Coordinates of C-alpha atoms in Angstrom, one line a residue:
Chain A
M25 CA -69.5 8.8 180.3
N26 CA -70.4 11.2 183.2
K27 CA -71.0 14.1 180.9
I28 CA -73.5 12.0 178.8
F29 CA -75.2 10.9 181.8
S30 CA -75.7 14.4 183.2
I31 CA -77.0 15.6 179.9
L32 CA -79.4 12.9 179.8
I33 CA -80.7 13.6 183.2
I34 CA -80.9 17.3 182.3
I35 CA -83.0 16.5 179.2
L36 CA -85.2 14.1 181.3
F37 CA -85.8 16.4 184.1
S38 CA -86.7 19.3 181.4
Q39 CA -89.0 17.0 179.6
F40 CA -90.4 16.1 183.0
Q41 CA -91.1 19.8 184.0
L42 CA -92.6 20.4 180.6
L43 CA -95.1 17.7 180.6
N44 CA -95.7 18.2 184.2
A45 CA -96.6 22.0 183.4
I46 CA -98.9 21.0 180.5
A47 CA -100.5 18.1 182.5
A48 CA -101.1 20.1 185.5
S49 CA -103.3 22.6 183.6
D50 CA -106.1 20.3 183.6
G51 CA -105.8 18.8 187.0
E52 CA -109.1 17.9 188.9
V53 CA -109.1 14.5 190.9
E54 CA -106.7 14.2 193.8
I55 CA -105.6 10.8 195.0
S56 CA -103.9 10.3 198.3
S57 CA -100.5 8.6 198.1
K58 CA -98.9 7.8 201.5
K59 CA -95.3 8.6 201.8
S60 CA -93.1 8.2 204.9
D61 CA -93.1 12.0 205.3
G62 CA -96.8 12.4 205.3
Q63 CA -99.7 12.6 202.8
K64 CA -99.5 14.0 199.3
V65 CA -101.6 14.0 196.2
V66 CA -101.3 12.6 192.6
K67 CA -103.4 14.4 190.1
D68 CA -105.3 12.5 187.6
C69 CA -105.0 15.4 185.2
F70 CA -106.9 14.2 182.0
E71 CA -109.3 11.8 183.8
T72 CA -112.1 11.9 181.0
V73 CA -109.4 11.2 178.2
N74 CA -107.8 8.6 180.5
R75 CA -111.1 6.9 181.1
G76 CA -111.6 6.5 177.4
I77 CA -108.2 5.0 177.0
F78 CA -108.7 2.8 179.8
A79 CA -111.8 1.6 178.2
F80 CA -110.0 1.0 175.0
N81 CA -107.3 -0.9 176.8
Q82 CA -110.1 -3.1 178.4
G83 CA -111.6 -4.1 175.1
L84 CA -108.1 -4.9 173.8
D85 CA -107.5 -7.0 176.8
K86 CA -110.8 -8.9 176.4
A87 CA -110.2 -9.3 172.7
L88 CA -106.4 -10.2 172.8
F89 CA -104.3 -10.2 175.9
K90 CA -106.9 -12.2 178.0
P91 CA -107.3 -15.0 175.3
L92 CA -103.5 -15.1 174.9
A93 CA -103.1 -15.3 178.6
K94 CA -105.5 -18.2 178.9
G95 CA -103.8 -20.0 176.2
Y96 CA -100.4 -19.6 177.7
R97 CA -101.7 -20.9 181.0
K98 CA -102.4 -24.1 179.2
L99 CA -98.8 -24.5 178.6
P100 CA -96.9 -27.1 180.7
Q101 CA -95.9 -25.7 184.0
P102 CA -92.1 -26.1 183.4
I103 CA -92.4 -24.1 180.1
R104 CA -94.1 -21.3 181.9
S105 CA -91.6 -21.2 184.7
G106 CA -88.8 -21.2 182.2
T107 CA -90.2 -18.4 180.3
S108 CA -90.8 -16.4 183.3
N109 CA -87.4 -17.1 184.5
A110 CA -85.6 -16.0 181.3
L111 CA -87.9 -12.8 181.1
N112 CA -86.8 -12.0 184.7
N113 CA -83.3 -12.7 183.9
L114 CA -83.4 -10.3 181.0
G115 CA -85.0 -7.6 183.3
N116 CA -81.8 -7.5 185.2
V117 CA -80.1 -5.6 182.4
V118 CA -82.5 -2.7 183.6
T119 CA -82.3 -3.4 187.2
I120 CA -78.7 -3.5 187.6
P121 CA -77.9 0.1 186.4
N122 CA -80.7 1.4 188.6
N123 CA -79.5 -0.6 191.6
I124 CA -76.4 1.4 191.0
L125 CA -77.9 4.7 190.4
Q126 CA -79.9 4.1 193.8
G127 CA -76.7 3.3 195.5
Q128 CA -77.7 -0.3 196.1
I129 CA -74.3 -1.6 195.5
K130 CA -74.9 -5.0 197.3
D131 CA -78.1 -5.6 195.2
A132 CA -76.2 -4.5 191.9
S133 CA -73.6 -7.0 192.7
M134 CA -75.9 -9.9 193.5
N135 CA -78.2 -9.0 190.6
S136 CA -75.0 -9.2 188.3
L137 CA -74.0 -12.5 189.8
R138 CA -77.5 -13.9 189.2
F139 CA -77.4 -12.6 185.6
I140 CA -74.1 -14.1 184.7
I141 CA -74.9 -17.6 186.5
N142 CA -78.5 -17.9 185.1
S143 CA -77.4 -16.7 181.4
T144 CA -74.7 -19.3 181.3
L145 CA -75.4 -22.3 183.6
G146 CA -79.2 -21.5 183.5
I147 CA -79.3 -21.6 179.7
A148 CA -80.2 -17.9 178.8
G149 CA -82.1 -17.7 182.2
I150 CA -84.4 -20.6 181.7
F151 CA -83.4 -22.1 184.9
D152 CA -82.9 -20.2 188.0
V153 CA -79.6 -21.8 188.9
A154 CA -78.6 -18.8 191.0
S155 CA -81.5 -19.3 193.6
Y156 CA -80.4 -22.9 193.8
Y157 CA -77.1 -21.8 195.0
G158 CA -78.6 -19.6 197.4
I159 CA -78.5 -16.0 195.7
E160 CA -82.0 -15.1 196.0
K161 CA -84.2 -13.1 193.5
R162 CA -84.4 -9.4 194.5
D163 CA -87.0 -6.6 193.5
R164 CA -86.8 -5.4 189.9
E165 CA -85.9 -1.6 189.6
D166 CA -86.5 0.7 186.8
Y167 CA -85.7 4.4 185.7
G168 CA -89.1 5.6 187.1
Q169 CA -88.3 4.1 190.5
T170 CA -84.9 5.7 190.5
L171 CA -86.3 9.1 189.5
G172 CA -88.7 8.6 192.6
A173 CA -85.7 7.5 194.8
L174 CA -84.1 10.7 193.8
G175 CA -87.3 12.8 195.0
V176 CA -88.8 13.5 191.7
G177 CA -92.6 13.6 192.2
E178 CA -95.1 11.6 190.2
G179 CA -96.4 14.2 188.2
C180 CA -99.8 13.6 186.5
Y181 CA -101.3 10.1 186.4
F182 CA -102.2 9.0 183.0
V183 CA -103.2 5.9 181.0
L184 CA -101.3 4.9 177.8
P185 CA -103.0 3.0 175.0
V186 CA -102.0 -0.6 175.3
L187 CA -99.1 0.0 178.0
G188 CA -101.7 1.0 180.7
P189 CA -101.5 3.2 183.8
T190 CA -98.5 5.4 184.4
T191 CA -97.4 8.7 185.7
V192 CA -95.4 11.5 183.9
R193 CA -92.3 10.4 185.9
D194 CA -92.6 6.8 185.2
S195 CA -93.1 7.6 181.3
I196 CA -89.9 9.6 181.4
G197 CA -88.2 6.6 183.3
S198 CA -89.3 4.4 180.3
L199 CA -87.8 6.8 178.0
A200 CA -84.5 6.1 179.5
N201 CA -84.9 2.5 178.4
V202 CA -84.9 3.5 174.8
A203 CA -82.3 6.3 175.2
G204 CA -79.5 3.6 176.1
G205 CA -80.5 2.6 179.4
D206 CA -81.6 -1.1 178.5
A207 CA -79.0 -3.2 177.2
W208 CA -81.5 -5.6 175.7
Y209 CA -83.1 -2.8 173.6
N210 CA -79.6 -1.7 172.6
V211 CA -78.6 -5.1 171.2
T212 CA -81.8 -5.6 169.4
V213 CA -83.4 -2.4 168.3
A214 CA -80.8 0.4 168.7
N215 CA -77.8 -1.4 167.3
N216 CA -77.5 -3.9 164.5
T217 CA -76.0 -7.0 165.7
Q218 CA -75.8 -10.1 164.0
Y219 CA -77.3 -12.0 166.9
F220 CA -80.7 -10.4 167.6
N221 CA -83.4 -8.8 165.6
E222 CA -85.8 -6.0 166.4
S223 CA -88.5 -8.3 166.6
D224 CA -86.7 -10.2 169.6
Y225 CA -87.2 -7.3 171.6
Y226 CA -90.9 -6.6 170.9
F227 CA -91.5 -10.5 171.3
T228 CA -90.0 -10.4 174.7
R229 CA -92.2 -7.2 175.9
V230 CA -95.4 -8.7 174.5
L231 CA -94.4 -12.1 176.2
S232 CA -93.8 -10.4 179.4
G233 CA -97.4 -8.7 179.3
V234 CA -98.9 -12.1 178.5
D235 CA -96.9 -13.9 181.5
F236 CA -97.9 -11.0 183.8
R237 CA -101.5 -11.4 182.7
A238 CA -101.5 -15.1 182.9
K239 CA -100.4 -15.1 186.5
N240 CA -103.2 -12.6 187.4
L241 CA -106.1 -13.9 185.6
E242 CA -108.3 -14.6 188.8
A243 CA -107.2 -11.6 190.5
F244 CA -108.1 -9.2 187.5
D245 CA -111.5 -11.1 187.1
S246 CA -112.2 -10.7 191.0
L247 CA -111.4 -7.1 190.7
E248 CA -113.5 -6.5 187.8
N249 CA -116.5 -8.4 189.3
T250 CA -116.3 -6.5 192.9
S251 CA -115.3 -3.2 191.6
I252 CA -117.8 -0.3 191.5
D253 CA -115.3 1.9 189.6
L254 CA -112.7 -0.3 187.9
Y255 CA -110.7 2.7 186.7
A256 CA -110.5 4.2 190.2
S257 CA -109.4 0.8 191.6
I258 CA -106.6 0.2 189.0
R259 CA -105.4 3.8 189.6
S260 CA -105.3 3.3 193.4
L261 CA -103.3 0.0 193.0
Y262 CA -101.0 1.2 190.6
L263 CA -99.9 4.4 192.7
Q264 CA -99.7 2.1 195.8
D265 CA -97.6 -0.3 194.1
R266 CA -95.1 2.3 192.5
Q267 CA -94.8 4.1 195.9
R268 CA -94.0 0.8 197.6
K269 CA -91.5 -0.1 195.0
I270 CA -89.8 3.3 195.1
E271 CA -89.4 3.2 198.9
N272 CA -88.3 -0.3 198.7
I273 CA -90.8 -1.4 201.2
D274 CA -91.2 -5.1 202.1
Q275 CA -93.2 -4.8 205.3
A276 CA -96.9 -3.8 205.3
T277 CA -96.3 -1.8 208.6
E278 CA -94.1 0.7 206.9
T279 CA -96.5 1.3 204.0
M280 CA -99.5 2.4 205.8
S281 CA -100.2 5.5 207.6
D282 CA -102.0 5.0 211.0
E283 CA -103.2 8.6 210.5
D284 CA -105.6 7.1 208.0
W285 CA -107.1 5.1 210.6
E286 CA -107.2 7.5 213.6
E287 CA -110.6 8.8 212.9
I288 CA -112.2 5.5 212.9
D289 CA -112.4 4.0 216.3
Chain B
M16 CA -120.1 -25.1 255.7
K17 CA -121.6 -26.9 252.7
I18 CA -123.6 -23.7 251.9
L19 CA -120.3 -21.7 252.0
K20 CA -118.6 -24.4 249.8
L21 CA -121.4 -24.0 247.3
V22 CA -121.4 -20.2 247.4
L23 CA -117.6 -20.4 246.6
V24 CA -118.1 -22.6 243.8
I25 CA -120.8 -20.7 242.3
F26 CA -118.8 -17.5 242.8
V27 CA -115.6 -19.0 241.3
S28 CA -117.4 -20.3 238.2
F29 CA -119.1 -16.9 237.9
L30 CA -115.7 -15.3 237.9
S31 CA -114.2 -17.7 235.4
S32 CA -117.0 -17.2 233.0
N33 CA -116.2 -13.7 233.0
I34 CA -112.6 -13.9 232.9
S35 CA -111.9 -13.3 229.0
L36 CA -108.7 -14.4 227.5
A37 CA -107.2 -12.0 225.1
K38 CA -107.0 -13.6 221.6
N39 CA -103.9 -13.6 219.8
P40 CA -104.4 -11.9 216.4
S41 CA -102.4 -14.8 214.6
D42 CA -104.6 -17.2 216.1
L43 CA -107.7 -15.3 214.8
I44 CA -106.2 -15.5 211.3
N45 CA -105.3 -19.1 211.6
D46 CA -108.8 -19.9 212.8
I47 CA -110.6 -18.2 210.1
V48 CA -108.4 -19.6 207.4
N49 CA -108.7 -22.9 208.7
E50 CA -112.5 -22.4 208.9
A51 CA -112.9 -21.0 205.4
S52 CA -110.5 -23.5 203.9
L53 CA -113.1 -26.5 205.0
I54 CA -115.9 -24.5 203.7
L55 CA -114.2 -24.0 200.4
K56 CA -113.1 -27.6 200.0
S57 CA -116.4 -29.0 200.8
S58 CA -119.0 -30.4 198.4
D59 CA -121.6 -27.8 199.7
P60 CA -123.6 -25.9 197.2
V61 CA -122.2 -22.4 196.1
E62 CA -125.1 -20.6 198.0
S63 CA -124.3 -22.5 201.2
K64 CA -120.6 -21.8 201.1
I65 CA -121.5 -18.0 200.7
I66 CA -123.7 -18.2 203.7
K67 CA -121.0 -19.7 205.7
L68 CA -118.3 -17.4 204.5
N69 CA -120.3 -14.4 205.2
D70 CA -121.0 -15.7 208.7
I71 CA -117.2 -15.8 209.3
A72 CA -116.9 -12.2 207.7
E73 CA -119.5 -10.9 210.3
R74 CA -117.7 -12.4 213.4
S75 CA -114.3 -11.4 212.2
V76 CA -114.2 -8.3 210.2
D77 CA -115.0 -4.8 211.5
I78 CA -117.4 -4.1 208.6
N79 CA -118.6 -0.9 209.9
G80 CA -115.1 0.4 210.7
I81 CA -114.1 -0.4 207.2
G82 CA -117.2 1.3 205.7
M83 CA -116.4 4.3 207.5
Y84 CA -112.7 4.4 206.7
A85 CA -113.7 3.9 203.0
L86 CA -116.0 7.0 203.0
G87 CA -112.9 9.1 204.0
K88 CA -113.6 12.9 204.3
H89 CA -117.1 12.4 203.1
K90 CA -118.2 10.9 206.2
K91 CA -118.1 14.3 208.0
S92 CA -120.8 15.8 205.8
M93 CA -123.2 12.8 206.4
S94 CA -126.4 13.1 208.4
E95 CA -127.2 10.3 210.9
D96 CA -129.8 9.0 208.5
E97 CA -127.6 8.8 205.8
K98 CA -125.0 7.0 208.0
T99 CA -127.5 4.5 209.1
K100 CA -128.4 3.9 205.3
Y101 CA -124.9 3.7 204.4
K102 CA -123.8 1.3 207.0
K103 CA -126.6 -1.1 206.0
L104 CA -125.5 -0.7 202.3
F105 CA -122.0 -1.1 202.8
K106 CA -122.4 -4.3 204.8
S107 CA -124.2 -6.0 202.0
Y108 CA -121.7 -4.7 199.5
F109 CA -118.9 -5.9 201.5
L110 CA -120.4 -9.4 202.1
K111 CA -121.4 -9.8 198.5
S112 CA -117.9 -8.8 197.3
F113 CA -116.1 -10.7 199.9
S114 CA -117.8 -14.1 199.3
S115 CA -117.6 -13.8 195.6
R116 CA -113.9 -13.1 195.8
L117 CA -113.3 -16.2 197.9
V118 CA -115.7 -18.8 196.4
D119 CA -113.8 -19.3 193.3
Y120 CA -110.9 -20.7 195.3
T121 CA -111.2 -24.3 196.1
D122 CA -108.5 -24.8 198.8
P123 CA -106.3 -21.8 199.4
K124 CA -103.4 -22.5 201.5
I125 CA -102.5 -19.6 203.9
N126 CA -99.7 -19.9 206.2
V127 CA -99.3 -17.3 209.0
V128 CA -95.7 -16.4 209.4
S129 CA -95.3 -13.5 211.9
Q130 CA -97.1 -10.7 213.5
K131 CA -96.0 -7.1 214.6
K132 CA -97.8 -4.9 217.1
I133 CA -97.8 -1.4 215.6
N134 CA -99.5 0.0 218.8
E135 CA -102.5 -0.8 221.3
K136 CA -104.9 -0.7 218.6
Y137 CA -103.2 -2.3 215.6
T138 CA -101.4 -5.5 214.8
I139 CA -100.2 -6.5 211.4
V140 CA -100.3 -10.5 210.9
N141 CA -98.1 -11.6 208.0
S142 CA -99.0 -14.7 206.0
I143 CA -98.3 -16.4 202.7
L144 CA -100.8 -17.6 200.3
E145 CA -99.0 -20.8 198.9
A146 CA -98.3 -20.8 195.1
T147 CA -100.2 -23.1 192.7
S148 CA -99.5 -24.0 189.2
K149 CA -101.8 -21.2 188.2
R150 CA -100.3 -18.3 190.2
P151 CA -97.1 -17.5 192.2
Q152 CA -97.0 -17.2 195.9
V153 CA -98.9 -14.2 197.4
K154 CA -98.0 -12.2 200.5
I155 CA -101.0 -11.3 202.4
D156 CA -101.0 -9.0 205.5
W157 CA -103.8 -8.5 207.9
R158 CA -104.5 -5.2 209.8
I159 CA -106.0 -6.3 213.0
Y160 CA -107.9 -3.8 215.2
T161 CA -107.0 -4.9 218.8
K162 CA -108.5 -2.2 220.8
N163 CA -110.8 -4.9 222.4
P164 CA -108.2 -7.5 223.0
D165 CA -110.8 -10.2 223.6
K166 CA -112.4 -9.7 220.1
P167 CA -109.7 -8.7 217.5
L168 CA -111.1 -7.7 214.2
I169 CA -109.9 -7.5 210.7
R170 CA -109.8 -4.2 209.3
D171 CA -107.7 -4.4 206.3
L172 CA -105.9 -6.9 203.8
I173 CA -102.6 -5.9 202.2
V174 CA -102.0 -8.0 199.4
E175 CA -98.4 -7.8 198.2
G176 CA -98.1 -4.3 199.7
L177 CA -101.4 -3.1 198.3
S178 CA -104.1 -2.1 200.8
L179 CA -107.5 -3.2 199.9
A180 CA -109.2 -0.7 202.3
R181 CA -107.2 2.2 200.8
T182 CA -108.2 1.1 197.3
Q183 CA -111.9 0.8 198.5
K184 CA -111.6 4.5 200.0
E185 CA -110.1 5.9 196.7
E186 CA -112.9 4.0 194.7
F187 CA -115.7 5.5 196.7
N188 CA -114.0 8.9 196.6
S189 CA -113.8 8.7 192.8
V190 CA -117.6 7.8 192.6
I191 CA -118.6 10.8 194.9
Q192 CA -116.3 13.3 193.1
N193 CA -117.2 12.4 189.9
N194 CA -120.9 13.1 190.6
D195 CA -120.2 16.7 192.2
G196 CA -119.7 15.3 195.7
N197 CA -123.3 13.8 196.0
L198 CA -123.1 11.0 198.5
N199 CA -126.4 9.6 196.8
S200 CA -124.3 8.9 193.8
L201 CA -122.3 6.3 196.0
F202 CA -125.5 4.9 197.4
K203 CA -127.0 4.6 194.0
T204 CA -123.9 2.7 192.7
L205 CA -123.8 0.4 195.8
E206 CA -127.6 -0.4 195.2
E207 CA -127.0 -1.1 191.5
F208 CA -124.0 -3.4 192.5
L209 CA -126.3 -5.4 194.9
I210 CA -128.9 -6.2 192.5
K211 CA -126.3 -7.2 189.7

């Protein structure tokens, strides 16, 4: 098992270096990204192409995801909460291994306990029984975050069709899901089981997107209406969010560098 | 003797009028949240609400400070004339985007939960925007500039860990950089936003 894991990590890292080398050849725009040890830059290597894909995604959002999210919003609150709970519960199958990889043993235990309780007593995660018993929800973790926690840099920032903003590191992290790191993917797509179909996986992925979009309808509209460069705003928000998640920061005081404000008096 | 008393009374009242009480940053947020809430849930026309909300912003937000922060490294290359023009433009831009962001909320319930003093100049106030049937609970932190303790001012809003001032800075930087570092491109974009 250890050997397989090591090979996987090596493959991931070599892919990362290759992608990074290719991507970095076109780097122009620098984005500041605060880290506890000072400022660093994240390059938007293919900005022209990225802006094109971003425009395509915006069109797709207007034509498909936004109307779907609006329709989803019309469902009764208990149905939406139940859906959201079930999707969150399913997310634990990726969070738990990443808790372990990051050495968060307590979080891994608590998430495992939550997963067991909610999957059984909570009927496939629809009801968050674990929270009722005082086992509170914890932050989600993914392989991109684990790579970040291990010290792997973001690499280039880019935008994927349909999936949206990402970095080289986060994309490689996502590949780990389909390389055996996501138990839900394994039982639906990777292996033939009599209980689940491939479509179940894709359905939950789309549903997660719609659920997220529905929760943020007003916030997205507001951002769109008040932004003078929406692409740059989304890029900034994405990178800030990833940084915060990788560093597992909960307090605003830890995320911000006062150096940023020093020159303003 | 009467004259002495009178002089004393006048002196004491003069003194007390000049003794200023430092305002607690949490109180500043509580005050403006309550004030904004009353405006937003009133039946006033939207235009009237916008005027009142802008008045709150002008009193409690360091608009010039945020404007200068948002310029980042580009502020060093600005002439005095450009700075004056930018400050005016940024203020209009800020107020327009601020009020249009808020005016859609009918009665947002924000509860201040704690505050943490970072240094003499900054305190972070932590608050929670209560969940509604449409969206989950949102954590909002406020960066308060406390250099003048009598008049604390908001310099940043950090929504779920995401700094709006930093986002603004990176957005402005993107506009300038994509126009070969030309500051006028930012002015033009801001002007276009204002007439939209």
